[in-house]
Amino acid sequence: MLVSVYRYNPETDLQPRMQDYNVDLPPGKDMMVLDLLQLVKDQDQSLTYRRSCREGVCGSDGMNINGRNGLACITHVSEIVKNGKVVLRPLPGLPVVRDLVVDMTAFYRQYERIKPYLQNDEPPPAIERLQSPEDRAKLDGLYECILCACCSTSCPSFWWNPDKFVGPAGLLQAYRFLADSRDTHTAERLAELEDPFSVFRCRGIMNCVSVCPKGLNPTKAIGHIRSMLLERGV
Amino acid sequence: MVTNVTSLGRNGLHDWLVQRISAVVLLVWFVYVGCYAVLHEPLTYLAWQGLFSQTWMRIFTLIALFSLCAHAWIGLWTIATDYFSVHLMGKKATALRLLVQVACVAVLAVYLLWCIHILWSI
Ligand code: SF4
């Protein structure tokens, strides 16, 4: 199988380039893209990529696989192979550190901005803050995000304004805390989001929904934030 | 919070609402005028003049005009801030963006005043 990989080492290369590798797949096995990368790395030790848990939990190996963002460790080669070829590039829209490794600073900065932690001004109870099962259910589909950045880096609005638009991943988490019955800073959180960029750069093209490896729906969460802003603003 | 002074309402929610309401106004106006034109086929100058010399039609058209300008400004402002950004183009982006924005405002203002002039000279 032909595997074409984006190569760039800023210390030695003037320009990024695509390098082709021929890989023999073990017969009778449908490998994951990450295993394919390992075979490539066996041939060429200089290839650099991030990986950790190899089971879709840590979110390290988000990359662009045949034009689509996804986690290499849970994407079957058979799902994505086109004309016997696999093309691997780094996540789009973020600066490349080396080969398939991108600098996630812009992504984390937006995550940090939405204050991704519980804020509660009431005196803490002796044991823990309780939540009804119904209120807890509101967090389903929100808390599961692993911050792999597949969604935000497939979003043109995030490509154009990574410093101003929070992006789908950040907004999904923003809504996760807006929806949490134990958080008392809803008004402050909404005030931070009502400008023309942070939320409203979302034009609802739903690239985020189509690529999320955890099957989450950031567009829906953004819709909820918009409704909350609307309720508060009119 | 990201601050910005050139957006219409300086507030995302405001712009978002104006964009949607103006779209509905424009839809109603175009459907109405379109139906009128089709139903009065062949459309004579007199019929056309009769339609636009009524006060309510002038006011309706004026509202549609303001909607058009607001709608166009919000859309073009969004495009300008998407594509002419320092992040993509470096320092020259700010000057370029301002230039594009001023040009858009100038064109929209000319169209608006011109249309008002036409409307009230029928
Ligand atoms: S919402 Fe999905 S695609 Fe986006 S960062 Fe979270 S897990 Fe990854």
Coordinates of C-alpha atoms and ligand atoms in Angstrom, one line a residue:
Chain A
M1 CA 0.0 0.0 0.0
L2 CA 1.2 3.5 -0.8
V3 CA 1.3 5.8 2.2
S4 CA 2.0 9.5 1.4
V5 CA 3.1 11.4 4.5
Y6 CA 3.5 15.2 5.1
R7 CA 7.1 15.8 6.1
Y8 CA 8.5 19.0 7.5
N9 CA 11.4 19.7 9.8
P10 CA 11.7 23.4 10.3
E11 CA 15.4 23.0 11.3
T12 CA 16.5 21.5 8.0
D13 CA 13.7 22.0 5.4
L14 CA 12.7 25.2 3.7
Q15 CA 9.4 23.8 2.6
P16 CA 7.1 21.0 3.6
R17 CA 6.9 18.0 1.2
M18 CA 5.0 14.8 0.8
Q19 CA 7.0 11.6 1.1
D20 CA 5.8 8.3 -0.3
Y21 CA 6.3 5.0 1.4
N22 CA 5.4 1.5 0.2
V23 CA 4.1 -0.6 3.1
D24 CA 3.3 -4.3 3.0
L25 CA 0.1 -4.9 5.0
P26 CA -0.1 -8.2 6.9
P27 CA -2.8 -10.2 5.1
G28 CA -6.2 -10.9 6.6
K29 CA -6.0 -7.9 9.0
D30 CA -7.8 -4.6 8.9
M31 CA -5.3 -2.3 10.6
M32 CA -5.8 1.1 12.1
V33 CA -4.1 4.0 10.5
L34 CA -1.8 4.3 13.6
D35 CA -0.5 0.8 13.0
L36 CA 0.2 1.8 9.4
L37 CA 2.2 4.8 10.7
Q38 CA 4.2 2.4 12.9
L39 CA 5.1 0.4 9.8
V40 CA 6.2 3.6 8.1
K41 CA 8.2 4.5 11.1
D42 CA 9.9 1.1 11.1
Q43 CA 11.2 2.1 7.6
D44 CA 12.0 5.7 8.5
Q45 CA 12.8 6.5 12.1
S46 CA 12.8 10.2 11.4
L47 CA 9.1 10.4 11.0
T48 CA 7.4 12.2 13.9
Y49 CA 3.9 12.0 15.2
R50 CA 2.0 12.1 18.5
R51 CA 0.4 9.0 20.0
S52 CA -0.4 7.7 23.4
C53 CA -3.3 5.5 24.4
R54 CA -3.9 3.9 20.9
E55 CA -7.6 3.4 21.7
G56 CA -9.3 6.8 21.1
V57 CA -9.2 8.0 24.6
C58 CA -6.3 10.4 24.9
G59 CA -6.8 12.4 21.6
S60 CA -3.1 12.7 20.8
D61 CA -3.1 11.3 17.3
G62 CA -5.6 13.6 15.6
M63 CA -4.5 14.1 12.0
N64 CA -5.8 14.6 8.5
I65 CA -6.4 11.2 7.0
N66 CA -7.2 11.2 3.2
G67 CA -8.6 14.7 3.6
R68 CA -10.6 14.1 6.7
N69 CA -9.7 14.8 10.3
G70 CA -9.8 11.8 12.6
L71 CA -7.9 9.8 15.2
A72 CA -5.4 7.5 13.6
C73 CA -5.8 4.9 16.3
I74 CA -9.5 4.3 15.8
T75 CA -9.7 4.8 12.0
H76 CA -9.6 1.6 10.0
V77 CA -7.4 1.7 6.9
S78 CA -10.2 0.0 4.9
E79 CA -12.6 2.8 5.8
I80 CA -10.5 5.6 4.3
V81 CA -8.3 4.0 1.7
K82 CA -8.7 5.6 -1.8
N83 CA -7.3 3.9 -4.9
G84 CA -4.9 1.9 -2.7
K85 CA -3.5 5.1 -1.2
V86 CA -3.5 6.7 2.2
V87 CA -2.5 10.4 2.5
L88 CA -1.6 11.6 6.0
R89 CA -1.2 15.3 6.8
P90 CA -1.1 17.3 10.1
L91 CA -4.3 18.8 11.4
P92 CA -5.1 21.9 9.2
G93 CA -4.9 25.4 10.4
L94 CA -2.4 25.1 13.2
P95 CA 1.4 25.7 12.9
V96 CA 3.4 22.6 12.2
V97 CA 6.1 21.8 14.8
R98 CA 7.4 18.8 12.8
D99 CA 5.9 16.3 10.4
L100 CA 2.4 15.4 11.8
V101 CA 2.9 17.3 15.1
V102 CA 1.1 20.6 15.3
D103 CA 1.4 23.4 17.8
M104 CA -1.9 23.3 19.7
T105 CA -1.4 26.6 21.6
A106 CA -4.1 28.5 19.8
F107 CA -6.6 25.6 20.5
Y108 CA -5.8 25.4 24.2
R109 CA -5.9 29.2 24.6
Q110 CA -9.5 29.2 23.4
Y111 CA -10.2 26.3 25.8
E112 CA -8.7 28.2 28.7
R113 CA -10.7 31.3 27.8
I114 CA -14.0 29.6 28.5
K115 CA -12.9 28.8 32.0
P116 CA -13.4 25.0 31.8
Y117 CA -13.9 24.4 35.5
L118 CA -16.9 24.6 37.9
Q119 CA -17.4 28.0 39.4
N120 CA -19.7 28.2 42.4
D121 CA -19.9 31.0 44.9
E122 CA -22.1 29.2 47.4
P123 CA -20.3 27.8 50.5
P124 CA -19.2 24.3 49.7
P125 CA -21.3 21.6 51.4
A126 CA -19.6 19.2 53.9
I127 CA -19.3 16.3 51.4
E128 CA -20.1 17.2 47.8
R129 CA -22.4 19.2 45.6
L130 CA -25.3 17.0 44.6
Q131 CA -27.0 17.0 41.3
S132 CA -30.3 15.3 40.3
P133 CA -30.0 12.6 37.7
E134 CA -32.0 14.8 35.3
D135 CA -29.5 17.6 35.7
R136 CA -26.6 15.2 35.3
A137 CA -28.2 13.9 32.1
K138 CA -27.9 17.4 30.6
L139 CA -24.1 16.9 30.5
D140 CA -24.3 13.8 28.4
G141 CA -22.8 14.5 24.9
L142 CA -20.8 17.3 26.4
Y143 CA -18.4 16.0 29.0
E144 CA -17.0 13.2 26.7
C145 CA -14.9 15.5 24.7
I146 CA -11.2 14.4 24.6
L147 CA -9.8 17.7 23.2
C148 CA -8.4 16.0 20.1
A149 CA -8.9 19.2 18.1
C150 CA -10.2 17.3 15.1
C151 CA -13.4 19.5 15.1
S152 CA -11.8 23.0 15.5
T153 CA -9.1 22.3 12.9
S154 CA -11.8 21.3 10.4
C155 CA -13.7 24.6 10.9
P156 CA -13.0 27.4 8.4
S157 CA -14.1 30.0 11.0
F158 CA -11.4 28.7 13.3
W159 CA -8.8 28.7 10.5
W160 CA -9.5 32.4 9.8
N161 CA -9.9 33.6 13.4
P162 CA -8.2 31.2 15.8
D163 CA -7.4 34.0 18.1
K164 CA -11.0 35.3 18.3
F165 CA -13.4 32.5 17.5
V166 CA -13.6 30.0 20.4
G167 CA -14.1 27.1 18.0
P168 CA -16.4 24.0 18.3
A169 CA -14.4 22.2 20.9
G170 CA -14.2 25.2 23.2
L171 CA -17.8 26.1 22.7
L172 CA -18.9 22.5 23.4
Q173 CA -17.1 22.8 26.8
A174 CA -18.5 26.3 27.3
Y175 CA -21.9 24.9 27.1
R176 CA -21.0 22.0 29.3
F177 CA -20.4 24.5 32.1
L178 CA -23.4 26.7 31.2
A179 CA -25.6 23.6 31.4
D180 CA -24.2 22.4 34.7
S181 CA -26.7 23.0 37.5
R182 CA -23.8 23.3 40.0
D183 CA -22.2 26.2 38.2
T184 CA -23.4 29.7 39.4
H185 CA -21.4 31.8 36.9
T186 CA -23.8 31.5 34.0
A187 CA -24.3 35.2 33.5
E188 CA -20.5 36.0 33.5
R189 CA -19.9 33.1 31.1
L190 CA -22.5 34.4 28.7
A191 CA -21.2 38.0 28.9
E192 CA -17.8 36.7 27.8
L193 CA -19.4 35.1 24.7
E194 CA -21.8 37.7 23.3
D195 CA -19.3 39.6 21.0
P196 CA -19.4 39.1 17.2
F197 CA -16.6 36.6 17.2
S198 CA -16.5 34.1 20.1
V199 CA -19.7 32.3 19.3
F200 CA -21.3 34.1 16.3
R201 CA -18.5 33.2 13.9
C202 CA -20.1 29.8 13.7
R203 CA -22.0 29.6 10.5
G204 CA -23.3 26.1 11.1
I205 CA -21.6 24.2 8.4
M206 CA -21.2 21.3 10.8
N207 CA -17.8 20.1 9.8
C208 CA -17.2 19.6 13.5
V209 CA -20.1 17.2 13.8
S210 CA -19.0 15.2 10.8
V211 CA -15.5 14.6 12.0
C212 CA -15.8 14.2 15.8
P213 CA -14.4 10.8 16.6
K214 CA -16.5 10.7 19.8
G215 CA -19.7 11.3 17.9
L216 CA -20.4 14.6 19.7
N217 CA -22.3 17.5 18.3
P218 CA -20.7 20.9 18.9
T219 CA -23.1 22.7 16.5
K220 CA -26.0 21.7 18.7
A221 CA -24.2 23.0 21.8
I222 CA -23.5 26.3 19.9
G223 CA -27.2 26.5 19.1
H224 CA -28.0 26.1 22.8
I225 CA -25.5 28.9 23.7
R226 CA -27.1 31.1 21.1
S227 CA -30.6 30.5 22.6
M228 CA -29.3 31.3 26.1
L229 CA -27.8 34.5 24.8
L230 CA -31.0 35.3 23.0
E231 CA -33.1 34.7 26.1
R232 CA -30.8 37.0 28.1
G233 CA -30.5 39.6 25.4
V234 CA -34.0 40.3 24.2
Chain B
M1 CA -14.8 38.9 25.2
V2 CA -13.4 40.1 21.8
T3 CA -14.0 43.8 21.3
N4 CA -14.6 45.3 17.9
V5 CA -15.9 48.7 16.9
T6 CA -16.7 48.3 13.2
S7 CA -19.4 45.6 13.5
L8 CA -22.9 47.0 13.2
G9 CA -24.1 46.5 16.8
R10 CA -20.7 45.8 18.4
N11 CA -22.4 42.7 19.8
G12 CA -22.7 39.3 18.1
L13 CA -26.3 38.7 19.2
H14 CA -27.5 42.0 17.9
D15 CA -25.9 41.5 14.5
W16 CA -27.1 37.9 14.3
L17 CA -30.7 39.0 15.1
V18 CA -30.6 41.9 12.6
Q19 CA -29.2 39.6 9.9
R20 CA -32.2 37.2 10.4
I21 CA -34.9 39.8 10.7
S22 CA -33.6 41.8 7.7
A23 CA -33.6 38.6 5.7
V24 CA -37.2 38.0 6.4
V25 CA -38.1 41.6 5.5
L26 CA -36.3 41.3 2.2
L27 CA -37.9 38.0 1.5
V28 CA -41.4 39.5 2.0
W29 CA -40.6 42.5 -0.1
F30 CA -39.2 40.6 -3.0
V31 CA -42.0 38.0 -3.0
Y32 CA -44.6 40.8 -2.9
V33 CA -43.0 42.8 -5.7
G34 CA -42.4 39.7 -7.7
C35 CA -46.0 38.6 -7.4
Y36 CA -47.2 42.1 -8.2
A37 CA -45.1 42.1 -11.4
V38 CA -46.3 38.7 -12.4
L39 CA -50.0 39.4 -11.7
H40 CA -50.0 42.7 -13.5
E41 CA -48.4 41.3 -16.6
P42 CA -47.8 43.1 -19.0
L43 CA -46.5 45.6 -16.4
T44 CA -47.0 49.2 -17.6
Y45 CA -45.1 52.2 -16.4
L46 CA -48.4 53.6 -14.9
A47 CA -49.1 50.5 -12.8
W48 CA -45.5 50.5 -11.5
Q49 CA -45.7 54.2 -10.7
G50 CA -49.1 53.6 -9.0
L51 CA -47.6 51.0 -6.8
F52 CA -44.7 53.0 -5.7
S53 CA -46.6 56.3 -5.2
Q54 CA -48.6 54.9 -2.4
T55 CA -47.3 55.9 1.0
W56 CA -47.3 52.4 2.6
M57 CA -45.4 51.0 -0.4
R58 CA -42.8 53.7 0.0
I59 CA -42.4 53.0 3.7
F60 CA -42.3 49.3 3.1
T61 CA -39.6 49.8 0.4
L62 CA -37.7 52.1 2.7
I63 CA -37.7 49.4 5.4
A64 CA -36.6 46.9 2.9
L65 CA -33.8 49.3 1.8
F66 CA -32.5 49.7 5.4
S67 CA -32.7 45.9 5.8
L68 CA -30.7 45.4 2.7
C69 CA -28.0 47.8 3.8
A70 CA -27.8 46.3 7.3
H71 CA -27.9 42.8 5.9
A72 CA -25.2 43.6 3.4
W73 CA -23.0 45.4 5.9
I74 CA -23.1 42.6 8.4
G75 CA -22.3 40.0 5.7
L76 CA -19.5 42.0 4.2
W77 CA -18.1 43.0 7.5
T78 CA -18.0 39.3 8.4
I79 CA -16.2 38.4 5.2
A80 CA -13.7 41.2 5.6
T81 CA -12.8 40.1 9.1
D82 CA -12.5 36.5 8.0
Y83 CA -10.2 37.0 5.1
F84 CA -8.3 40.2 5.8
S85 CA -6.8 39.3 9.1
V86 CA -3.4 39.9 10.6
H87 CA -3.3 36.2 11.3
L88 CA -3.4 35.4 7.6
M89 CA -1.7 38.4 5.9
G90 CA 0.4 40.1 8.5
K91 CA 0.4 43.8 9.3
K92 CA -1.0 45.1 6.0
A93 CA -4.3 43.3 6.7
T94 CA -5.6 46.0 9.1
A95 CA -5.2 48.8 6.5
L96 CA -6.6 46.7 3.8
R97 CA -9.6 45.6 6.0
L98 CA -10.4 49.2 6.9
L99 CA -10.2 50.2 3.2
V100 CA -12.6 47.4 2.2
Q101 CA -14.9 48.4 5.0
V102 CA -14.9 52.1 4.1
A103 CA -15.5 51.2 0.5
C104 CA -18.5 49.0 1.4
V105 CA -20.0 51.7 3.6
A106 CA -19.6 54.2 0.9
V107 CA -21.2 52.1 -1.8
L108 CA -24.1 51.1 0.5
A109 CA -24.6 54.8 1.5
V110 CA -24.7 55.9 -2.1
Y111 CA -27.2 53.2 -3.0
L112 CA -29.4 54.0 0.0
L113 CA -29.5 57.8 -0.7
W114 CA -30.0 57.2 -4.4
C115 CA -32.9 54.8 -3.8
I116 CA -34.6 57.2 -1.4
H117 CA -34.2 60.0 -4.0
I118 CA -35.8 57.8 -6.6
L119 CA -38.6 56.7 -4.3
W120 CA -39.6 60.2 -3.4
S121 CA -39.4 61.6 -6.9
I122 CA -41.9 59.2 -8.4
Ligands
SF4_1 S1 -15.7 17.8 20.2 FE1 -15.0 15.8 19.3 S2 -13.6 16.4 17.6 FE2 -13.9 18.2 19.0 S3 -12.1 18.1 20.4 FE3 -13.9 17.1 21.4 S4 -13.7 14.9 20.9 FE4 -12.3 16.0 19.5

